[in-house]
Amino acid sequence: MQIVQQIIFVIALAVAIYIFAKNVGKIRRNILLGKDDDRTDNKPERWKTMLKVAFGQTKMVARPIPAILHFFVYTGFILINIEVLEIMIDGIFGTHRFFAGLGPIYNMAIGFFEILAVLVLVGCVLFLTRRFISRIPRFHKPEMKGWPTKDATIILIVEIVLMAALLKMNACDQILQARGADHYAQAGSFPVSQYLVPIFDGFSDGSLIAMERIFWWFHIIGILVFLNYLPYSKHFHIILAFPNTFYSNLKPKGTIDNNAAITNEVKTMMMMPDADPNAPPPESFGAKDITDLSWKNIMDAYTCTECGRCTSECPANQTGKLLSPRKIMMDVRDRAEEVGKRLDHGIEEPDNKNLLDYLSTEELWACQTCNACTEACPVNIDPLDIIVQMRQFLVMEQAQAPSELNMMFTNIENNGAPWQFPASDRDKWTTEI
Ligand code: SF4
Ligand code: SF4
């Protein structure tokens, strides 16, 4: 019987890892649909940024309550999963509490994991309360309708259920240990699950072993399912937050790079020595679709936690404009998924869609380029970079700009300044002095 369990476990583990690796590979392929963007400079600064922002979660502290709750859930869930290593070893080799030989260290670790499990439980319940009872406005913006809210809810409930299974498994285990049941050696300390013992104490050894096994299987299968849910969920950020912060934009906020092709053209016209008159003209200007964005822009979209901090800080959104930087990121991800699905089916030809089927020009032109969104983002996502590139496309490829801007462009072209006066009139005001 034990060997059958081991075989089932190894098959389940192999299948879960295989499917996960395949889906991660698809996300990687979708990210690499973007253009090249060299972010390998200044490695020490990049490591520092990743350690500070992703590991240290320094940008979360701007809002202390969610920061503490997130710390419980994130750290707790990651650390508790160290126990998963033991579960895996037990599952493969048919042992029970493989690391029990570590004695007091093991006992302390199990006690610590139980306390963390409770903190994760409390954190998840409070997150659900904030979302559905306190109804924090940023969780109820139009882009959060449907799947995004369901996704967040599913994960919180799954974490609650997994932690509850872990504690119930430990409760059954400690009763079996106390009764001296075969295979259940004395190991671990149970500061939390000891309070669940009265619920299970009346059962026979056989029933307890069955329940302990059910909770054990439920816990590990739940984790494997959770692992495979991640690539379909905003919770993939628990993996991508690290590379995404490593490859952060290190330039000062507000830096908007000149378009290299245009700079070169102007330099050529001005016969500047560093101009390259033979440089090929670009195929297009700005970004119309995900393939015009950089791989980092697409990685940003896959890293977005949909927390809405950017949107809640966005002055355009606050004043009732259509723009939500969170929606920009969600749209880029949705479009990348759409293109990726076509590739999954072997369809390489472009469809007749692009990012402008997801985003309206009204949203793009509502942006004040203030950078409040990038400042607020806990994982250093840069929605503004995407907005600017799409605006470049609208202006330079489609001549689609708001009338005020068109007037300014004409003035710059004719008068060398944004105003409606010829250059010869510029110093007229001095005649009155
Ligand atoms: S840069 Fe644009 S999108 Fe970002 S907060 Fe400012 S107005 Fe909103
Ligand atoms: S872009 Fe950043 S701040 Fe905005 S929703 Fe995504 S993770 Fe949150």
Tab-separated table of C-alpha atoms and ligand atoms in Angstrom:
chain	number	residue	atom	x	y	z
A	1	MET	CA	0.000	0.000	0.000
A	2	GLN	CA	2.828	2.374	0.931
A	3	ILE	CA	4.586	1.763	-2.381
A	4	VAL	CA	1.355	2.564	-4.276
A	5	GLN	CA	1.160	5.902	-2.439
A	6	GLN	CA	4.781	6.603	-3.304
A	7	ILE	CA	4.220	5.833	-6.997
A	8	ILE	CA	1.116	8.049	-7.126
A	9	PHE	CA	3.026	10.829	-5.392
A	10	VAL	CA	5.997	10.682	-7.780
A	11	ILE	CA	3.664	10.710	-10.813
A	12	ALA	CA	1.657	13.674	-9.435
A	13	LEU	CA	4.861	15.585	-8.684
A	14	ALA	CA	6.364	14.915	-12.112
A	15	VAL	CA	3.147	15.899	-13.927
A	16	ALA	CA	2.804	19.101	-11.861
A	17	ILE	CA	6.412	20.143	-12.476
A	18	TYR	CA	6.149	19.343	-16.189
A	19	ILE	CA	2.952	21.380	-16.711
A	20	PHE	CA	4.315	24.265	-14.647
A	21	ALA	CA	7.589	24.350	-16.608
A	22	LYS	CA	5.639	24.269	-19.888
A	23	ASN	CA	3.427	27.208	-18.889
A	24	VAL	CA	6.366	29.222	-17.567
A	25	GLY	CA	8.049	28.584	-20.923
A	26	LYS	CA	5.008	30.056	-22.695
A	27	ILE	CA	5.111	33.183	-20.527
A	28	ARG	CA	8.826	33.541	-21.254
A	29	ARG	CA	8.125	33.232	-24.976
A	30	ASN	CA	5.367	35.865	-24.730
A	31	ILE	CA	7.678	38.246	-22.862
A	32	LEU	CA	10.352	37.784	-25.505
A	33	LEU	CA	7.881	38.836	-28.206
A	34	GLY	CA	8.903	42.333	-27.115
A	35	LYS	CA	11.809	44.251	-28.571
A	36	ASP	CA	15.297	44.050	-27.210
A	37	ASP	CA	16.134	46.392	-24.338
A	38	ASP	CA	19.541	46.107	-22.722
A	39	ARG	CA	19.128	46.226	-18.940
A	40	THR	CA	22.357	44.552	-17.962
A	41	ASP	CA	24.217	47.706	-16.896
A	42	ASN	CA	25.018	48.703	-13.314
A	43	LYS	CA	24.578	45.252	-11.767
A	44	PRO	CA	25.353	46.300	-8.154
A	45	GLU	CA	22.543	48.879	-8.288
A	46	ARG	CA	20.212	46.292	-9.827
A	47	TRP	CA	20.894	43.742	-7.070
A	48	LYS	CA	20.365	46.461	-4.477
A	49	THR	CA	17.046	47.454	-6.026
A	50	MET	CA	15.859	43.847	-6.134
A	51	LEU	CA	16.852	43.179	-2.525
A	52	LYS	CA	15.203	46.376	-1.339
A	53	VAL	CA	12.017	46.334	-3.370
A	54	ALA	CA	11.262	42.628	-3.910
A	55	PHE	CA	12.795	40.971	-0.823
A	56	GLY	CA	12.517	43.927	1.552
A	57	GLN	CA	9.136	45.062	0.143
A	58	THR	CA	10.197	48.623	0.930
A	59	LYS	CA	7.567	50.194	-1.304
A	60	MET	CA	4.780	48.374	0.516
A	61	VAL	CA	5.378	50.272	3.756
A	62	ALA	CA	3.802	53.418	2.323
A	63	ARG	CA	0.523	51.766	3.386
A	64	PRO	CA	1.353	50.031	6.690
A	65	ILE	CA	-1.769	47.878	7.203
A	66	PRO	CA	-1.676	46.057	3.863
A	67	ALA	CA	2.133	45.964	4.199
A	68	ILE	CA	1.923	44.003	7.470
A	69	LEU	CA	-0.791	41.694	6.151
A	70	HIS	CA	1.145	41.103	2.942
A	71	PHE	CA	4.281	40.380	4.962
A	72	PHE	CA	2.424	37.697	6.951
A	73	VAL	CA	0.915	36.089	3.893
A	74	TYR	CA	3.984	36.273	1.669
A	75	THR	CA	6.712	35.417	4.174
A	76	GLY	CA	4.547	32.924	5.997
A	77	PHE	CA	3.527	31.107	2.875
A	78	ILE	CA	7.095	30.945	1.543
A	79	LEU	CA	8.623	29.781	4.842
A	80	ILE	CA	5.912	27.259	5.576
A	81	ASN	CA	6.617	25.744	2.213
A	82	ILE	CA	10.051	24.764	3.506
A	83	GLU	CA	7.982	22.076	5.183
A	84	VAL	CA	6.932	21.052	1.698
A	85	LEU	CA	10.488	19.861	1.151
A	86	GLU	CA	9.966	17.359	3.960
A	87	ILE	CA	6.564	16.412	2.566
A	88	MET	CA	8.174	15.750	-0.821
A	89	ILE	CA	10.896	13.572	0.690
A	90	ASP	CA	8.310	11.688	2.752
A	91	GLY	CA	6.122	11.281	-0.343
A	92	ILE	CA	8.950	9.933	-2.506
A	93	PHE	CA	10.642	7.653	0.029
A	94	GLY	CA	7.630	6.659	2.138
A	95	THR	CA	9.168	8.115	5.317
A	96	HIS	CA	7.286	10.112	7.927
A	97	ARG	CA	8.699	13.434	9.152
A	98	PHE	CA	12.059	12.819	7.513
A	99	PHE	CA	13.825	15.663	9.336
A	100	ALA	CA	12.591	14.611	12.794
A	101	GLY	CA	16.162	13.476	13.587
A	102	LEU	CA	17.142	17.151	13.907
A	103	GLY	CA	15.544	17.025	17.358
A	104	PRO	CA	15.018	20.389	19.093
A	105	ILE	CA	15.715	22.356	15.873
A	106	TYR	CA	13.004	20.388	14.123
A	107	ASN	CA	10.580	20.863	16.998
A	108	MET	CA	11.217	24.606	16.966
A	109	ALA	CA	10.785	24.823	13.187
A	110	ILE	CA	7.440	22.991	13.245
A	111	GLY	CA	6.215	25.263	16.057
A	112	PHE	CA	7.352	28.327	14.114
A	113	PHE	CA	5.586	27.103	10.950
A	114	GLU	CA	2.358	26.617	12.908
A	115	ILE	CA	2.480	30.206	14.165
A	116	LEU	CA	3.168	31.421	10.627
A	117	ALA	CA	0.243	29.333	9.371
A	118	VAL	CA	-2.060	31.196	11.754
A	119	LEU	CA	-0.652	34.554	10.635
A	120	VAL	CA	-1.251	33.592	6.993
A	121	LEU	CA	-4.812	32.578	7.899
A	122	VAL	CA	-5.449	35.860	9.706
A	123	GLY	CA	-3.832	37.857	6.881
A	124	CYS	CA	-6.003	36.158	4.243
A	125	VAL	CA	-9.208	36.661	6.243
A	126	LEU	CA	-8.377	40.363	6.720
A	127	PHE	CA	-7.544	40.751	3.036
A	128	LEU	CA	-10.948	39.276	2.160
A	129	THR	CA	-12.586	41.601	4.691
A	130	ARG	CA	-10.861	44.655	3.202
A	131	ARG	CA	-11.887	43.609	-0.270
A	132	PHE	CA	-15.512	42.663	0.314
A	133	ILE	CA	-16.647	44.292	3.569
A	134	SER	CA	-14.578	47.488	3.844
A	135	ARG	CA	-14.804	47.706	0.026
A	136	ILE	CA	-11.527	49.600	-0.467
A	137	PRO	CA	-12.259	51.635	-3.650
A	138	ARG	CA	-9.158	50.562	-5.610
A	139	PHE	CA	-10.411	46.951	-5.574
A	140	HIS	CA	-13.686	47.946	-7.165
A	141	LYS	CA	-12.657	49.947	-10.231
A	142	PRO	CA	-14.236	48.909	-13.547
A	143	GLU	CA	-11.215	46.859	-14.695
A	144	MET	CA	-11.543	44.653	-11.593
A	145	LYS	CA	-14.959	43.284	-12.588
A	146	GLY	CA	-15.147	39.552	-13.300
A	147	TRP	CA	-12.024	37.395	-13.431
A	148	PRO	CA	-9.550	39.763	-11.651
A	149	THR	CA	-11.670	39.814	-8.483
A	150	LYS	CA	-12.373	36.076	-8.721
A	151	ASP	CA	-8.649	35.405	-9.132
A	152	ALA	CA	-7.769	37.330	-5.960
A	153	THR	CA	-10.560	35.609	-4.033
A	154	ILE	CA	-9.608	32.113	-5.212
A	155	ILE	CA	-6.015	32.549	-4.039
A	156	LEU	CA	-6.976	33.882	-0.624
A	157	ILE	CA	-9.444	31.051	-0.057
A	158	VAL	CA	-6.966	28.422	-1.286
A	159	GLU	CA	-4.333	29.733	1.137
A	160	ILE	CA	-6.827	29.584	4.008
A	161	VAL	CA	-7.814	26.023	3.105
A	162	LEU	CA	-4.179	24.888	2.740
A	163	MET	CA	-3.139	26.341	6.080
A	164	ALA	CA	-6.189	24.791	7.769
A	165	ALA	CA	-5.282	21.388	6.264
A	166	LEU	CA	-1.723	21.728	7.580
A	167	LEU	CA	-2.917	22.436	11.123
A	168	LYS	CA	-5.480	19.619	11.057
A	169	MET	CA	-2.838	17.212	9.753
A	170	ASN	CA	-0.564	18.161	12.662
A	171	ALA	CA	-3.438	17.731	15.150
A	172	CYS	CA	-4.066	14.144	13.987
A	173	ASP	CA	-0.331	13.468	13.874
A	174	GLN	CA	0.303	14.494	17.464
A	175	ILE	CA	-2.551	12.293	18.761
A	176	LEU	CA	-1.092	9.326	16.866
A	177	GLN	CA	2.351	10.161	18.268
A	178	ALA	CA	0.965	10.236	21.815
A	179	ARG	CA	-0.743	6.873	21.281
A	180	GLY	CA	2.519	5.384	20.006
A	181	ALA	CA	1.056	4.442	16.618
A	182	ASP	CA	3.462	2.719	14.206
A	183	HIS	CA	5.282	5.097	11.867
A	184	TYR	CA	4.410	8.179	13.988
A	185	ALA	CA	7.594	8.897	15.938
A	186	GLN	CA	7.572	11.633	18.587
A	187	ALA	CA	8.596	14.781	16.728
A	188	GLY	CA	7.602	18.421	16.431
A	189	SER	CA	6.018	20.963	18.692
A	190	PHE	CA	2.463	22.052	18.058
A	191	PRO	CA	1.662	25.396	19.715
A	192	VAL	CA	-1.422	25.951	17.543
A	193	SER	CA	-2.732	22.577	16.406
A	194	GLN	CA	-2.764	21.322	20.035
A	195	TYR	CA	-6.015	23.291	20.364
A	196	LEU	CA	-7.551	21.220	17.563
A	197	VAL	CA	-6.735	17.929	19.328
A	198	PRO	CA	-10.108	17.725	21.181
A	199	ILE	CA	-11.883	17.683	17.789
A	200	PHE	CA	-10.047	14.532	16.681
A	201	ASP	CA	-9.263	12.836	19.989
A	202	GLY	CA	-12.333	10.605	20.046
A	203	PHE	CA	-11.482	8.802	16.802
A	204	SER	CA	-9.873	5.372	16.571
A	205	ASP	CA	-6.257	4.989	15.423
A	206	GLY	CA	-7.412	3.764	11.999
A	207	SER	CA	-9.692	6.761	11.428
A	208	LEU	CA	-6.988	9.162	12.604
A	209	ILE	CA	-4.396	7.662	10.261
A	210	ALA	CA	-6.910	7.963	7.398
A	211	MET	CA	-7.619	11.604	8.281
A	212	GLU	CA	-3.931	12.455	8.715
A	213	ARG	CA	-3.251	10.971	5.277
A	214	ILE	CA	-6.204	12.817	3.716
A	215	PHE	CA	-4.974	16.164	5.114
A	216	TRP	CA	-1.407	15.330	4.038
A	217	TRP	CA	-2.514	14.537	0.482
A	218	PHE	CA	-4.875	17.500	0.393
A	219	HIS	CA	-2.066	19.823	1.491
A	220	ILE	CA	0.503	18.627	-1.037
A	221	ILE	CA	-1.924	18.252	-3.960
A	222	GLY	CA	-3.264	21.716	-3.092
A	223	ILE	CA	0.252	23.123	-3.319
A	224	LEU	CA	0.892	21.427	-6.668
A	225	VAL	CA	-2.419	22.767	-8.008
A	226	PHE	CA	-1.555	26.215	-6.624
A	227	LEU	CA	1.800	26.032	-8.410
A	228	ASN	CA	0.045	25.360	-11.692
A	229	TYR	CA	-2.546	28.028	-11.109
A	230	LEU	CA	0.141	30.709	-10.762
A	231	PRO	CA	0.880	31.145	-14.495
A	232	TYR	CA	-2.811	31.899	-15.096
A	233	SER	CA	-3.033	34.355	-12.242
A	234	LYS	CA	-1.823	37.762	-11.149
A	235	HIS	CA	-0.112	35.791	-8.386
A	236	PHE	CA	2.634	34.927	-10.805
A	237	HIS	CA	4.145	38.098	-9.357
A	238	ILE	CA	5.510	36.032	-6.466
A	239	ILE	CA	8.017	34.712	-9.013
A	240	LEU	CA	8.409	37.627	-11.446
A	241	ALA	CA	8.731	40.350	-8.796
A	242	PHE	CA	12.410	39.406	-8.436
A	243	PRO	CA	13.587	39.627	-12.063
A	244	ASN	CA	11.248	42.536	-12.677
A	245	THR	CA	12.774	44.654	-9.937
A	246	PHE	CA	16.276	43.558	-10.959
A	247	TYR	CA	15.627	44.914	-14.457
A	248	SER	CA	14.006	48.124	-13.152
A	249	ASN	CA	14.439	51.375	-15.011
A	250	LEU	CA	17.376	52.946	-13.168
A	251	LYS	CA	17.175	56.297	-14.928
A	252	PRO	CA	15.879	59.286	-12.956
A	253	LYS	CA	12.085	59.365	-12.921
A	254	GLY	CA	10.667	61.429	-15.738
A	255	THR	CA	13.462	60.637	-18.178
A	256	ILE	CA	11.933	60.109	-21.587
A	257	ASP	CA	14.476	58.916	-24.108
A	258	ASN	CA	14.681	60.647	-27.462
A	259	ASN	CA	13.768	58.444	-30.371
A	260	ALA	CA	17.172	57.365	-31.670
A	261	ALA	CA	16.067	57.338	-35.344
A	262	ILE	CA	14.665	60.857	-35.157
A	263	THR	CA	17.703	62.132	-33.280
A	264	ASN	CA	19.896	60.702	-36.001
A	265	GLU	CA	17.770	62.272	-38.750
A	266	VAL	CA	17.966	65.700	-37.122
A	267	LYS	CA	21.715	65.320	-36.634
A	268	THR	CA	22.074	64.311	-40.291
A	269	MET	CA	20.114	67.398	-41.403
A	270	MET	CA	22.314	69.555	-39.209
A	271	MET	CA	25.391	67.776	-40.569
A	272	MET	CA	26.588	66.949	-37.085
A	273	PRO	CA	29.733	64.813	-36.947
A	274	ASP	CA	28.169	61.949	-34.939
A	275	ALA	CA	25.239	61.541	-37.378
A	276	ASP	CA	24.941	58.316	-39.345
A	277	PRO	CA	23.400	59.268	-42.719
A	278	ASN	CA	23.314	55.598	-43.791
A	279	ALA	CA	21.295	54.363	-40.806
A	280	PRO	CA	18.187	52.520	-42.033
A	281	PRO	CA	14.919	54.283	-41.269
A	282	PRO	CA	12.836	52.594	-38.545
A	283	GLU	CA	9.970	50.365	-39.670
A	284	SER	CA	7.583	52.341	-37.515
A	285	PHE	CA	7.549	54.856	-34.691
A	286	GLY	CA	6.197	54.181	-31.224
A	287	ALA	CA	4.168	51.161	-30.168
A	288	LYS	CA	0.997	49.871	-31.736
A	289	ASP	CA	1.140	46.331	-30.426
A	290	ILE	CA	3.046	44.269	-27.887
A	291	THR	CA	5.709	43.400	-30.464
A	292	ASP	CA	6.585	47.119	-30.625
A	293	LEU	CA	7.034	47.302	-26.854
A	294	SER	CA	10.167	46.071	-25.118
A	295	TRP	CA	10.383	42.680	-23.393
A	296	LYS	CA	10.560	44.616	-20.104
A	297	ASN	CA	7.221	46.305	-20.803
A	298	ILE	CA	5.667	42.850	-21.287
A	299	MET	CA	7.410	41.446	-18.208
A	300	ASP	CA	5.951	44.395	-16.286
A	301	ALA	CA	2.491	43.325	-17.415
A	302	TYR	CA	3.025	39.723	-16.270
A	303	THR	CA	4.360	40.996	-12.922
A	304	CYS	CA	1.424	43.288	-12.177
A	305	THR	CA	-0.271	42.261	-8.926
A	306	GLU	CA	-3.405	44.249	-9.835
A	307	CYS	CA	-3.127	45.937	-6.444
A	308	GLY	CA	-4.340	49.252	-7.886
A	309	ARG	CA	-1.890	51.442	-5.962
A	310	CYS	CA	-0.909	53.090	-9.245
A	311	THR	CA	-4.521	53.808	-10.142
A	312	SER	CA	-5.348	55.181	-6.712
A	313	GLU	CA	-2.406	57.621	-6.983
A	314	CYS	CA	-3.087	58.581	-10.605
A	315	PRO	CA	-4.324	62.208	-10.805
A	316	ALA	CA	-6.125	61.494	-14.051
A	317	ASN	CA	-8.047	58.628	-12.473
A	318	GLN	CA	-8.712	60.624	-9.307
A	319	THR	CA	-10.332	63.364	-11.368
A	320	GLY	CA	-12.665	60.949	-13.102
A	321	LYS	CA	-10.751	60.425	-16.364
A	322	LEU	CA	-10.921	57.071	-18.081
A	323	LEU	CA	-7.227	56.315	-17.495
A	324	SER	CA	-6.203	53.607	-15.043
A	325	PRO	CA	-2.514	52.618	-15.179
A	326	ARG	CA	-3.446	49.231	-13.728
A	327	LYS	CA	-5.775	48.649	-16.677
A	328	ILE	CA	-2.948	49.554	-19.074
A	329	MET	CA	-0.866	46.738	-17.580
A	330	MET	CA	-3.782	44.301	-17.588
A	331	ASP	CA	-4.494	45.112	-21.234
A	332	VAL	CA	-0.883	44.523	-22.247
A	333	ARG	CA	-0.931	41.167	-20.488
A	334	ASP	CA	-4.258	40.194	-22.083
A	335	ARG	CA	-2.966	41.100	-25.514
A	336	ALA	CA	0.288	39.172	-24.925
A	337	GLU	CA	-1.806	36.163	-23.893
A	338	GLU	CA	-3.943	36.518	-27.013
A	339	VAL	CA	-0.908	36.594	-29.302
A	340	GLY	CA	0.671	33.742	-27.316
A	341	LYS	CA	-2.437	31.553	-27.713
A	342	ARG	CA	-2.252	31.961	-31.484
A	343	LEU	CA	1.373	30.835	-31.361
A	344	ASP	CA	0.345	27.839	-29.225
A	345	HIS	CA	-1.892	26.841	-32.114
A	346	GLY	CA	0.922	27.300	-34.602
A	347	ILE	CA	-0.547	30.496	-36.106
A	348	GLU	CA	2.364	32.797	-36.877
A	349	GLU	CA	0.573	35.323	-39.125
A	350	PRO	CA	-0.485	38.448	-37.276
A	351	ASP	CA	-4.180	38.826	-36.519
A	352	ASN	CA	-5.856	42.075	-37.430
A	353	LYS	CA	-5.789	43.305	-33.863
A	354	ASN	CA	-3.428	45.389	-31.799
A	355	LEU	CA	-3.183	47.037	-28.399
A	356	LEU	CA	-5.468	49.847	-29.535
A	357	ASP	CA	-8.295	47.285	-29.595
A	358	TYR	CA	-7.832	47.069	-25.833
A	359	LEU	CA	-6.952	50.657	-24.975
A	360	SER	CA	-8.675	53.812	-26.083
A	361	THR	CA	-6.849	56.944	-27.211
A	362	GLU	CA	-8.867	58.786	-24.564
A	363	GLU	CA	-7.093	56.765	-21.876
A	364	LEU	CA	-3.678	57.382	-23.409
A	365	TRP	CA	-4.132	61.141	-23.759
A	366	ALA	CA	-5.482	61.503	-20.216
A	367	CYS	CA	-2.017	60.772	-18.798
A	368	GLN	CA	-0.177	63.721	-17.214
A	369	THR	CA	3.192	61.883	-17.397
A	370	CYS	CA	3.547	62.654	-13.683
A	371	ASN	CA	5.098	59.278	-12.740
A	372	ALA	CA	2.899	58.871	-9.650
A	373	CYS	CA	2.050	55.354	-10.879
A	374	THR	CA	5.660	54.219	-11.210
A	375	GLU	CA	6.471	55.729	-7.823
A	376	ALA	CA	3.570	53.892	-6.165
A	377	CYS	CA	4.116	50.485	-7.742
A	378	PRO	CA	5.455	47.970	-5.202
A	379	VAL	CA	7.242	45.979	-7.923
A	380	ASN	CA	8.661	48.887	-9.970
A	381	ILE	CA	6.325	48.582	-12.934
A	382	ASP	CA	6.376	51.453	-15.409
A	383	PRO	CA	2.962	52.009	-17.070
A	384	LEU	CA	4.065	55.457	-18.234
A	385	ASP	CA	6.709	54.006	-20.544
A	386	ILE	CA	3.999	52.092	-22.405
A	387	ILE	CA	1.714	55.122	-22.561
A	388	VAL	CA	4.470	57.303	-24.034
A	389	GLN	CA	5.367	54.720	-26.682
A	390	MET	CA	1.729	54.347	-27.712
A	391	ARG	CA	1.322	58.107	-27.889
A	392	GLN	CA	4.373	58.259	-30.152
A	393	PHE	CA	2.640	55.800	-32.456
A	394	LEU	CA	-0.563	57.833	-32.478
A	395	VAL	CA	1.243	61.074	-33.267
A	396	MET	CA	3.912	59.902	-35.679
A	397	GLU	CA	2.139	57.106	-37.513
A	398	GLN	CA	-1.493	58.143	-37.355
A	399	ALA	CA	-1.311	61.910	-36.904
A	400	GLN	CA	-3.833	61.400	-34.123
A	401	ALA	CA	-3.221	63.908	-31.390
A	402	PRO	CA	-5.599	66.146	-29.431
A	403	SER	CA	-6.241	69.457	-31.254
A	404	GLU	CA	-4.256	71.431	-28.646
A	405	LEU	CA	-1.199	69.337	-29.347
A	406	ASN	CA	-1.646	69.546	-33.111
A	407	MET	CA	-1.695	73.316	-32.789
A	408	MET	CA	1.479	73.201	-30.712
A	409	PHE	CA	3.198	70.936	-33.267
A	410	THR	CA	2.268	73.344	-36.087
A	411	ASN	CA	3.596	76.281	-34.106
A	412	ILE	CA	6.867	74.509	-33.381
A	413	GLU	CA	7.189	73.665	-37.067
A	414	ASN	CA	6.385	77.194	-38.286
A	415	ASN	CA	7.574	79.420	-35.467
A	416	GLY	CA	10.194	77.353	-33.680
A	417	ALA	CA	8.185	77.684	-30.452
A	418	PRO	CA	4.866	76.325	-29.117
A	419	TRP	CA	3.206	79.769	-29.358
A	420	GLN	CA	1.335	81.338	-32.236
A	421	PHE	CA	3.817	84.174	-32.802
A	422	PRO	CA	6.481	84.309	-35.490
A	423	ALA	CA	10.047	84.239	-34.208
A	424	SER	CA	10.503	87.816	-35.456
A	425	ASP	CA	7.886	89.040	-32.950
A	426	ARG	CA	9.487	87.411	-29.934
A	427	ASP	CA	11.226	90.487	-28.646
A	428	LYS	CA	8.371	92.895	-29.419
A	429	TRP	CA	7.574	93.227	-25.756
A	430	THR	CA	10.897	95.007	-25.264
A	431	THR	CA	9.677	97.985	-27.303
A	432	GLU	CA	7.297	98.864	-24.457
A	433	ILE	CA	10.104	99.118	-21.931
B	1	SF4	S1	2.043	59.079	-15.229
B	1	SF4	FE1	0.013	59.049	-16.201
B	1	SF4	S2	-0.831	57.068	-15.675
B	1	SF4	FE2	0.865	57.440	-14.282
B	1	SF4	S3	-0.065	58.371	-12.488
B	1	SF4	FE3	0.603	60.035	-13.791
B	1	SF4	S4	-1.202	60.511	-15.029
B	1	SF4	FE4	-1.575	58.510	-14.142
B	2	SF4	S1	1.209	48.412	-11.963
B	2	SF4	FE1	2.063	48.123	-9.904
B	2	SF4	S2	0.820	49.447	-8.602
B	2	SF4	FE2	-0.280	49.181	-10.502
B	2	SF4	S3	-1.670	47.500	-10.133
B	2	SF4	FE3	0.172	46.644	-11.060
B	2	SF4	S4	1.446	46.082	-9.337
B	2	SF4	FE4	-0.110	47.434	-8.512
